[in-house]
PDB file of C-alpha atoms in Angstrom:
ATOM      1  CA  MET A 245     -80.889  21.560  -5.791  1.00  0.00           C
ATOM      2  CA  SER A 246     -80.816  25.382  -5.650  1.00  0.00           C
ATOM      3  CA  ALA A 247     -77.775  27.791  -5.102  1.00  0.00           C
ATOM      4  CA  PRO A 248     -76.636  27.771  -1.603  1.00  0.00           C
ATOM      5  CA  VAL A 249     -78.452  30.314   0.876  1.00  0.00           C
ATOM      6  CA  SER A 250     -76.034  32.880   2.557  1.00  0.00           C
ATOM      7  CA  SER A 251     -78.058  32.749   6.396  1.00  0.00           C
ATOM      8  CA  SER A 252     -76.781  30.927   8.978  1.00  0.00           C
ATOM      9  CA  VAL A 253     -79.462  28.205  11.408  1.00  0.00           C
ATOM     10  CA  ASP A 254     -78.134  27.635  15.302  1.00  0.00           C
ATOM     11  CA  LEU A 255     -79.482  26.765  18.151  1.00  0.00           C
ATOM     12  CA  SER A 256     -80.386  30.202  18.641  1.00  0.00           C
ATOM     13  CA  LEU A 257     -83.144  29.559  16.289  1.00  0.00           C
ATOM     14  CA  ALA A 258     -85.454  27.616  18.926  1.00  0.00           C
ATOM     15  CA  ALA A 259     -84.772  29.848  21.873  1.00  0.00           C
ATOM     16  CA  SER A 260     -85.586  32.940  19.479  1.00  0.00           C
ATOM     17  CA  GLN A 261     -89.211  31.057  18.550  1.00  0.00           C
ATOM     18  CA  ALA A 262     -89.843  30.381  21.951  1.00  0.00           C
ATOM     19  CA  THR A 263     -89.509  33.950  23.318  1.00  0.00           C
ATOM     20  CA  SER A 264     -90.867  35.674  20.117  1.00  0.00           C
ATOM     21  CA  GLY A 265     -93.496  33.273  19.071  1.00  0.00           C
ATOM     22  CA  ARG A 266     -92.523  33.468  15.514  1.00  0.00           C
ATOM     23  CA  PRO A 267     -89.818  31.798  13.685  1.00  0.00           C
ATOM     24  CA  THR A 268     -86.385  33.823  13.159  1.00  0.00           C
ATOM     25  CA  VAL A 269     -83.250  32.839  11.427  1.00  0.00           C
ATOM     26  CA  PRO A 270     -80.385  34.554  12.439  1.00  0.00           C
ATOM     27  CA  SER A 271     -78.032  36.168   9.477  1.00  0.00           C
ATOM     28  CA  GLY A 272     -74.235  35.183   8.937  1.00  0.00           C
ATOM     29  CA  PRO A 273     -72.626  33.000   6.485  1.00  0.00           C
ATOM     30  CA  GLY A 274     -72.674  29.475   5.969  1.00  0.00           C
ATOM     31  CA  MET A 275     -75.715  27.642   5.315  1.00  0.00           C
ATOM     32  CA  THR A 276     -75.437  25.921   1.997  1.00  0.00           C
ATOM     33  CA  VAL A 277     -78.361  23.244   1.014  1.00  0.00           C
ATOM     34  CA  ASP A 278     -75.741  20.804   1.937  1.00  0.00           C
ATOM     35  CA  LYS A 279     -75.244  21.458   5.023  1.00  0.00           C
ATOM     36  CA  ALA A 280     -79.040  22.036   5.834  1.00  0.00           C
ATOM     37  CA  ARG A 281     -79.159  18.391   4.752  1.00  0.00           C
ATOM     38  CA  LYS A 282     -76.287  17.483   7.143  1.00  0.00           C
ATOM     39  CA  ALA A 283     -78.056  19.075  10.046  1.00  0.00           C
ATOM     40  CA  ALA A 284     -81.528  17.622   8.819  1.00  0.00           C
ATOM     41  CA  GLU A 285     -80.318  14.064   8.808  1.00  0.00           C
ATOM     42  CA  GLU A 286     -78.280  14.660  12.388  1.00  0.00           C
ATOM     43  CA  PHE A 287     -81.729  16.233  14.043  1.00  0.00           C
ATOM     44  CA  GLU A 288     -83.355  12.868  12.343  1.00  0.00           C
ATOM     45  CA  ALA A 289     -80.366  10.422  13.945  1.00  0.00           C
ATOM     46  CA  VAL A 290     -81.225  11.974  17.334  1.00  0.00           C
ATOM     47  CA  PHE A 291     -84.873  11.869  16.652  1.00  0.00           C
ATOM     48  CA  ILE A 292     -84.987   7.889  15.897  1.00  0.00           C
ATOM     49  CA  SER A 293     -82.150   7.434  19.159  1.00  0.00           C
ATOM     50  CA  GLU A 294     -84.714   9.238  21.576  1.00  0.00           C
ATOM     51  CA  MET A 295     -87.723   7.081  20.185  1.00  0.00           C
ATOM     52  CA  LEU A 296     -85.485   3.785  20.579  1.00  0.00           C
ATOM     53  CA  LYS A 297     -84.419   4.433  24.060  1.00  0.00           C
ATOM     54  CA  PRO A 298     -87.456   3.137  25.825  1.00  0.00           C
ATOM     55  CA  MET A 299     -87.399  -0.454  23.848  1.00  0.00           C
ATOM     56  CA  PHE A 300     -83.770  -0.558  25.389  1.00  0.00           C
ATOM     57  CA  GLU A 301     -84.273   0.448  28.986  1.00  0.00           C
ATOM     58  CA  SER A 302     -87.398  -2.080  29.588  1.00  0.00           C
ATOM     59  CA  LEU A 303     -85.057  -5.053  28.455  1.00  0.00           C
ATOM     60  CA  PRO A 304     -83.598  -7.049  31.150  1.00  0.00           C
ATOM     61  CA  THR A 305     -79.686  -6.327  32.124  1.00  0.00           C
ATOM     62  CA  GLU A 306     -78.747 -10.340  32.921  1.00  0.00           C
ATOM     63  CA  GLY A 307     -76.828 -12.600  30.714  1.00  0.00           C
ATOM     64  CA  PRO A 308     -73.352 -11.989  29.170  1.00  0.00           C
ATOM     65  CA  PHE A 309     -72.862  -8.399  30.692  1.00  0.00           C
ATOM     66  CA  GLY A 310     -74.142  -9.038  33.786  1.00  0.00           C
ATOM     67  CA  GLY A 311     -75.996  -5.096  34.057  1.00  0.00           C
ATOM     68  CA  GLY A 312     -74.595  -2.310  35.843  1.00  0.00           C
ATOM     69  CA  PRO A 313     -73.164   0.877  34.893  1.00  0.00           C
ATOM     70  CA  SER A 314     -71.328  -0.147  32.200  1.00  0.00           C
ATOM     71  CA  GLU A 315     -73.889  -1.597  30.512  1.00  0.00           C
ATOM     72  CA  GLY A 316     -75.907   1.571  30.735  1.00  0.00           C
ATOM     73  CA  ILE A 317     -73.209   3.090  29.000  1.00  0.00           C
ATOM     74  CA  TRP A 318     -72.811   0.377  26.103  1.00  0.00           C
ATOM     75  CA  ARG A 319     -76.614   0.482  25.424  1.00  0.00           C
ATOM     76  CA  SER A 320     -76.890   4.229  25.434  1.00  0.00           C
ATOM     77  CA  LEU A 321     -73.999   4.142  22.627  1.00  0.00           C
ATOM     78  CA  LEU A 322     -75.899   1.406  20.776  1.00  0.00           C
ATOM     79  CA  VAL A 323     -78.679   3.256  20.532  1.00  0.00           C
ATOM     80  CA  THR A 324     -77.079   6.331  19.454  1.00  0.00           C
ATOM     81  CA  GLU A 325     -75.377   4.162  16.525  1.00  0.00           C
ATOM     82  CA  MET A 326     -78.746   2.526  15.617  1.00  0.00           C
ATOM     83  CA  GLY A 327     -80.210   5.931  15.401  1.00  0.00           C
ATOM     84  CA  LYS A 328     -77.419   7.037  13.089  1.00  0.00           C
ATOM     85  CA  GLU A 329     -77.635   3.860  10.799  1.00  0.00           C
ATOM     86  CA  ILE A 330     -81.461   3.588  10.499  1.00  0.00           C
ATOM     87  CA  SER A 331     -81.225   7.758   9.625  1.00  0.00           C
ATOM     88  CA  ARG A 332     -78.425   7.245   7.062  1.00  0.00           C
ATOM     89  CA  ARG A 333     -80.181   4.561   5.199  1.00  0.00           C
ATOM     90  CA  GLY A 334     -83.342   6.427   4.638  1.00  0.00           C
ATOM     91  CA  GLY A 335     -84.832   6.895   8.003  1.00  0.00           C
ATOM     92  CA  PHE A 336     -88.242   8.068   8.673  1.00  0.00           C
ATOM     93  CA  GLY A 337     -88.636  10.929   6.162  1.00  0.00           C
ATOM     94  CA  ILE A 338     -88.160  13.735   8.977  1.00  0.00           C
ATOM     95  CA  ALA A 339     -84.878  14.933   7.502  1.00  0.00           C
ATOM     96  CA  ASP A 340     -86.651  16.007   3.917  1.00  0.00           C
ATOM     97  CA  ASN A 341     -89.287  18.006   6.032  1.00  0.00           C
ATOM     98  CA  VAL A 342     -86.425  19.479   8.411  1.00  0.00           C
ATOM     99  CA  GLN A 343     -84.440  20.792   5.169  1.00  0.00           C
ATOM    100  CA  ALA A 344     -86.892  22.149   3.633  1.00  0.00           C
ATOM    101  CA  GLU A 345     -88.407  24.045   6.595  1.00  0.00           C
ATOM    102  CA  MET A 346     -84.647  25.407   7.746  1.00  0.00           C
ATOM    103  CA  LEU A 347     -84.271  26.418   4.166  1.00  0.00           C
ATOM    104  CA  ARG A 348     -87.807  28.539   3.693  1.00  0.00           C
ATOM    105  CA  LEU A 349     -86.916  30.225   6.865  1.00  0.00           C
ATOM    106  CA  GLN A 350     -83.736  31.470   5.444  1.00  0.00           C
ATOM    107  CA  GLU A 351     -85.962  32.555   2.545  1.00  0.00           C
ATOM    108  CA  THR A 352     -88.730  34.431   4.652  1.00  0.00           C
ATOM    109  CA  SER A 353     -86.130  35.934   6.837  1.00  0.00           C
ATOM    110  CA  LYS A 354     -84.243  38.059   3.941  1.00  0.00           C
TER     111      LYS A 354
END
């Protein structure tokens, strides 16, 4: 892997892209290849969880849990953990592209 990059990526990136129409990366310490990878994997886990949600929303709530708000909370946690586990085991390959794009944006912002 390459050497650490000394720029920071945070949530303001999306906001700055939406308002300016072009990608910008805020400057600051801390973004390394490892941190970019972790952020990309977390993004992929959230993406996968969001893709799984509709599958579980359509399941009937009868049975051992009996439905209700508690089952909704449990299902939400289950879907979140499933997304994390799928991402940990290789996911859909989104994390690779997200990481590469994050690092590319940092390189071009210097």
